[in-house]
PDB file of C-alpha atoms in Angstrom:
ATOM      1  CA  MET A   1     -80.795 -19.899-155.584  1.00 46.00           C
ATOM      2  CA  SER A   2     -80.526 -16.128-155.824  1.00 50.00           C
ATOM      3  CA  CYS A   3     -84.284 -15.749-156.339  1.00 51.00           C
ATOM      4  CA  ILE A   4     -84.999 -17.355-152.953  1.00 52.00           C
ATOM      5  CA  HIS A   5     -81.952 -15.852-151.237  1.00 53.00           C
ATOM      6  CA  GLY A   6     -83.985 -13.188-149.416  1.00 59.00           C
ATOM      7  CA  ASP A   7     -86.698 -15.652-148.369  1.00 65.00           C
ATOM      8  CA  ILE A   8     -84.536 -18.027-146.316  1.00 72.00           C
ATOM      9  CA  LYS A   9     -82.517 -17.496-143.174  1.00 83.00           C
ATOM     10  CA  GLU A  10     -78.733 -17.835-142.864  1.00 84.00           C
ATOM     11  CA  GLU A  11     -78.959 -21.425-141.617  1.00 87.00           C
ATOM     12  CA  GLY A  12     -81.030 -22.372-144.669  1.00 85.00           C
ATOM     13  CA  ARG A  13     -78.558 -20.693-147.020  1.00 84.00           C
ATOM     14  CA  LEU A  14     -75.686 -22.609-145.392  1.00 88.00           C
ATOM     15  CA  ARG A  15     -77.595 -25.881-145.769  1.00 89.00           C
ATOM     16  CA  LEU A  16     -78.260 -25.157-149.457  1.00 87.00           C
ATOM     17  CA  TRP A  17     -74.588 -24.290-149.998  1.00 89.00           C
ATOM     18  CA  ASP A  18     -73.546 -27.525-148.268  1.00 89.00           C
ATOM     19  CA  LEU A  19     -75.997 -29.484-150.407  1.00 90.00           C
ATOM     20  CA  LEU A  20     -75.308 -27.879-153.824  1.00 91.00           C
ATOM     21  CA  GLY A  21     -72.340 -25.466-153.648  1.00 93.00           C
ATOM     22  CA  ILE A  22     -69.118 -25.999-155.618  1.00 94.00           C
ATOM     23  CA  THR A  23     -65.880 -24.000-155.392  1.00 95.00           C
ATOM     24  CA  LEU A  24     -63.127 -24.005-158.024  1.00 93.00           C
ATOM     25  CA  VAL A  25     -59.710 -22.469-157.299  1.00 93.00           C
ATOM     26  CA  GLU A  26     -56.788 -21.820-159.604  1.00 90.00           C
ATOM     27  CA  LYS A  27     -53.280 -22.351-158.211  1.00 89.00           C
ATOM     28  CA  PHE A  28     -50.336 -20.571-159.834  1.00 86.00           C
ATOM     29  CA  GLU A  29     -46.719 -21.701-159.636  1.00 86.00           C
ATOM     30  CA  CYS A  30     -43.965 -19.387-160.837  1.00 85.00           C
ATOM     31  CA  ALA A  31     -41.776 -20.782-163.648  1.00 81.00           C
ATOM     32  CA  ALA A  32     -38.728 -19.577-161.665  1.00 80.00           C
ATOM     33  CA  ASN A  33     -39.940 -21.307-158.487  1.00 73.00           C
ATOM     34  CA  TYR A  34     -36.874 -23.501-158.068  1.00 64.00           C
ATOM     35  CA  LEU A  35     -34.436 -20.642-158.671  1.00 68.00           C
ATOM     36  CA  ASN A  36     -36.130 -17.947-156.576  1.00 73.00           C
ATOM     37  CA  ASP A  37     -38.014 -20.074-154.028  1.00 77.00           C
ATOM     38  CA  CYS A  38     -41.295 -18.389-154.996  1.00 82.00           C
ATOM     39  CA  LYS A  39     -44.438 -19.264-153.097  1.00 81.00           C
ATOM     40  CA  LYS A  40     -47.516 -20.635-154.821  1.00 84.00           C
ATOM     41  CA  SER A  41     -50.337 -18.146-155.246  1.00 85.00           C
ATOM     42  CA  PHE A  42     -54.042 -18.731-155.642  1.00 88.00           C
ATOM     43  CA  GLY A  43     -56.657 -17.006-157.741  1.00 87.00           C
ATOM     44  CA  ARG A  44     -59.944 -15.834-156.332  1.00 91.00           C
ATOM     45  CA  PRO A  45     -62.244 -18.833-155.694  1.00 94.00           C
ATOM     46  CA  THR A  46     -65.094 -19.269-158.168  1.00 94.00           C
ATOM     47  CA  ASN A  47     -68.306 -20.374-156.488  1.00 95.00           C
ATOM     48  CA  TYR A  48     -71.025 -22.224-158.350  1.00 93.00           C
ATOM     49  CA  PRO A  49     -74.167 -22.236-156.207  1.00 89.00           C
ATOM     50  CA  ALA A  50     -76.124 -24.949-158.014  1.00 87.00           C
ATOM     51  CA  CYS A  51     -74.259 -26.738-160.823  1.00 92.00           C
ATOM     52  CA  LEU A  52     -70.803 -27.279-162.275  1.00 93.00           C
ATOM     53  CA  PRO A  53     -70.485 -26.197-165.932  1.00 93.00           C
ATOM     54  CA  VAL A  54     -68.135 -28.522-167.849  1.00 92.00           C
ATOM     55  CA  PRO A  55     -66.984 -28.105-171.475  1.00 90.00           C
ATOM     56  CA  ALA A  56     -68.159 -30.617-174.083  1.00 90.00           C
ATOM     57  CA  ALA A  57     -65.887 -29.451-176.934  1.00 90.00           C
ATOM     58  CA  ASN A  58     -63.090 -31.932-177.747  1.00 88.00           C
ATOM     59  CA  SER A  59     -64.511 -34.440-175.289  1.00 91.00           C
ATOM     60  CA  HIS A  60     -66.417 -37.699-175.643  1.00 93.00           C
ATOM     61  CA  SER A  61     -67.021 -38.498-171.969  1.00 94.00           C
ATOM     62  CA  LEU A  62     -67.912 -36.676-168.796  1.00 94.00           C
ATOM     63  CA  GLU A  63     -64.566 -37.709-167.287  1.00 94.00           C
ATOM     64  CA  GLU A  64     -62.684 -36.095-170.208  1.00 93.00           C
ATOM     65  CA  SER A  65     -64.758 -32.919-169.811  1.00 93.00           C
ATOM     66  CA  ILE A  66     -63.984 -32.699-166.093  1.00 93.00           C
ATOM     67  CA  ASN A  67     -60.288 -33.361-166.762  1.00 90.00           C
ATOM     68  CA  MET A  68     -60.264 -30.485-169.268  1.00 89.00           C
ATOM     69  CA  LEU A  69     -61.817 -28.223-166.644  1.00 89.00           C
ATOM     70  CA  LEU A  70     -59.295 -29.311-163.996  1.00 88.00           C
ATOM     71  CA  CYS A  71     -56.222 -29.305-166.219  1.00 82.00           C
ATOM     72  CA  THR A  72     -52.736 -27.964-165.615  1.00 76.00           C
ATOM     73  CA  GLU A  73     -51.850 -25.232-168.060  1.00 77.00           C
ATOM     74  CA  GLU A  74     -48.144 -24.711-168.630  1.00 71.00           C
ATOM     75  CA  PHE A  75     -46.470 -21.388-169.333  1.00 72.00           C
ATOM     76  CA  ARG A  76     -49.261 -18.939-168.864  1.00 75.00           C
ATOM     77  CA  GLU A  77     -48.387 -15.250-168.839  1.00 81.00           C
ATOM     78  CA  ARG A  78     -48.731 -13.974-165.295  1.00 80.00           C
ATOM     79  CA  LYS A  79     -46.317 -11.883-163.269  1.00 81.00           C
ATOM     80  CA  CYS A  80     -44.951 -13.569-160.160  1.00 80.00           C
ATOM     81  CA  PRO A  81     -46.329 -11.889-157.005  1.00 77.00           C
ATOM     82  CA  GLN A  82     -42.952 -12.153-155.221  1.00 78.00           C
ATOM     83  CA  PRO A  83     -41.307  -8.699-155.170  1.00 79.00           C
ATOM     84  CA  LEU A  84     -37.791  -9.910-156.067  1.00 80.00           C
ATOM     85  CA  CYS A  85     -38.839 -12.282-158.834  1.00 82.00           C
ATOM     86  CA  GLN A  86     -39.075 -10.931-162.388  1.00 82.00           C
ATOM     87  CA  SER A  87     -40.637 -14.029-163.940  1.00 83.00           C
ATOM     88  CA  GLU A  88     -43.758 -13.493-166.022  1.00 82.00           C
ATOM     89  CA  LEU A  89     -44.533 -17.164-166.663  1.00 83.00           C
ATOM     90  CA  THR A  90     -46.500 -19.513-164.421  1.00 84.00           C
ATOM     91  CA  SER A  91     -48.181 -22.858-164.621  1.00 84.00           C
ATOM     92  CA  SER A  92     -51.758 -22.931-163.414  1.00 86.00           C
ATOM     93  CA  THR A  93     -53.791 -25.796-162.019  1.00 88.00           C
ATOM     94  CA  THR A  94     -57.529 -25.614-161.454  1.00 90.00           C
ATOM     95  CA  PHE A  95     -58.879 -27.774-158.655  1.00 91.00           C
ATOM     96  CA  LEU A  96     -62.133 -28.409-156.825  1.00 92.00           C
ATOM     97  CA  GLN A  97     -61.842 -26.878-153.362  1.00 93.00           C
ATOM     98  CA  LYS A  98     -65.375 -27.712-152.236  1.00 94.00           C
ATOM     99  CA  LEU A  99     -67.716 -30.365-153.568  1.00 93.00           C
ATOM    100  CA  PRO A 100     -71.403 -30.590-152.683  1.00 94.00           C
ATOM    101  CA  LYS A 101     -73.392 -33.481-151.306  1.00 92.00           C
ATOM    102  CA  VAL A 102     -75.423 -33.462-154.538  1.00 93.00           C
ATOM    103  CA  LEU A 103     -73.398 -32.738-157.699  1.00 93.00           C
ATOM    104  CA  ILE A 104     -75.345 -31.268-160.607  1.00 94.00           C
ATOM    105  CA  ILE A 105     -73.359 -31.022-163.833  1.00 94.00           C
ATOM    106  CA  GLN A 106     -74.231 -28.795-166.773  1.00 93.00           C
ATOM    107  CA  ILE A 107     -72.594 -30.017-169.975  1.00 92.00           C
ATOM    108  CA  GLN A 108     -71.806 -26.988-172.121  1.00 91.00           C
ATOM    109  CA  ARG A 109     -72.878 -28.159-175.564  1.00 90.00           C
ATOM    110  CA  PHE A 110     -72.777 -24.787-177.329  1.00 89.00           C
ATOM    111  CA  MET A 111     -69.708 -23.068-178.795  1.00 85.00           C
ATOM    112  CA  SER A 112     -69.273 -19.607-180.172  1.00 84.00           C
ATOM    113  CA  ARG A 113     -67.516 -19.419-183.515  1.00 83.00           C
ATOM    114  CA  ASN A 114     -67.369 -16.240-185.626  1.00 88.00           C
ATOM    115  CA  ASN A 115     -69.865 -14.612-183.235  1.00 89.00           C
ATOM    116  CA  GLN A 116     -72.410 -17.378-183.852  1.00 89.00           C
ATOM    117  CA  GLU A 117     -73.601 -20.088-181.484  1.00 90.00           C
ATOM    118  CA  HIS A 118     -73.159 -23.689-182.655  1.00 89.00           C
ATOM    119  CA  LYS A 119     -74.528 -26.739-180.910  1.00 91.00           C
ATOM    120  CA  LEU A 120     -72.087 -29.604-180.496  1.00 90.00           C
ATOM    121  CA  GLU A 121     -73.787 -32.718-181.843  1.00 89.00           C
ATOM    122  CA  HIS A 122     -71.453 -35.471-180.659  1.00 91.00           C
ATOM    123  CA  ASN A 123     -72.372 -37.849-177.825  1.00 92.00           C
ATOM    124  CA  ILE A 124     -70.898 -37.526-174.328  1.00 92.00           C
ATOM    125  CA  ARG A 125     -70.618 -40.776-172.348  1.00 94.00           C
ATOM    126  CA  ILE A 126     -71.973 -40.428-168.821  1.00 93.00           C
ATOM    127  CA  PRO A 127     -70.707 -43.029-166.326  1.00 94.00           C
ATOM    128  CA  VAL A 128     -72.970 -44.682-163.754  1.00 95.00           C
ATOM    129  CA  THR A 129     -70.635 -43.480-160.988  1.00 95.00           C
ATOM    130  CA  LEU A 130     -68.337 -40.484-161.049  1.00 93.00           C
ATOM    131  CA  GLN A 131     -65.433 -39.465-158.831  1.00 93.00           C
ATOM    132  CA  PRO A 132     -64.463 -35.969-160.106  1.00 91.00           C
ATOM    133  CA  CYS A 133     -60.957 -36.078-158.609  1.00 87.00           C
ATOM    134  CA  VAL A 134     -58.768 -38.273-156.413  1.00 86.00           C
ATOM    135  CA  GLY A 135     -60.019 -38.312-152.828  1.00 87.00           C
ATOM    136  CA  SER A 136     -63.382 -36.773-153.698  1.00 90.00           C
ATOM    137  CA  PRO A 137     -66.757 -38.411-153.015  1.00 91.00           C
ATOM    138  CA  THR A 138     -68.170 -40.804-155.582  1.00 94.00           C
ATOM    139  CA  TYR A 139     -71.444 -39.653-157.113  1.00 94.00           C
ATOM    140  CA  LEU A 140     -74.164 -41.837-158.632  1.00 93.00           C
ATOM    141  CA  SER A 141     -75.611 -40.660-161.974  1.00 91.00           C
ATOM    142  CA  THR A 142     -79.387 -40.364-161.876  1.00 87.00           C
ATOM    143  CA  GLY A 143     -80.395 -38.773-165.148  1.00 73.00           C
TER     144      GLY A 143
END
């Protein structure tokens, strides 16, 4: 989309974003939340203008790959943003903040190991319909 960015007007860019844009956000929760009443914090949103890259390593289905992308990671090192809290551990959850009308998924089938690219050869099951997360639209697989 960046190559045509200058050729279309703002309304057209908004329509393209509505049609294809995806936003991922990471939410952080302090490990001392219950003791210090810390507020949740959010990372900077990551925008994907045309497709959602999902990992294929350690996965045998598209649902597993999306779940790995949207997982909760426990005990990650990150200083709590609250001034009185000294905790340096948080849990993080990645979630889809904005889904497009048309979802294009890029399955990442290459891994880097010892500074060399390796193609993952195992099959990934693709369902006929896909609901990336609870409450999200259901998408129909087309190819």
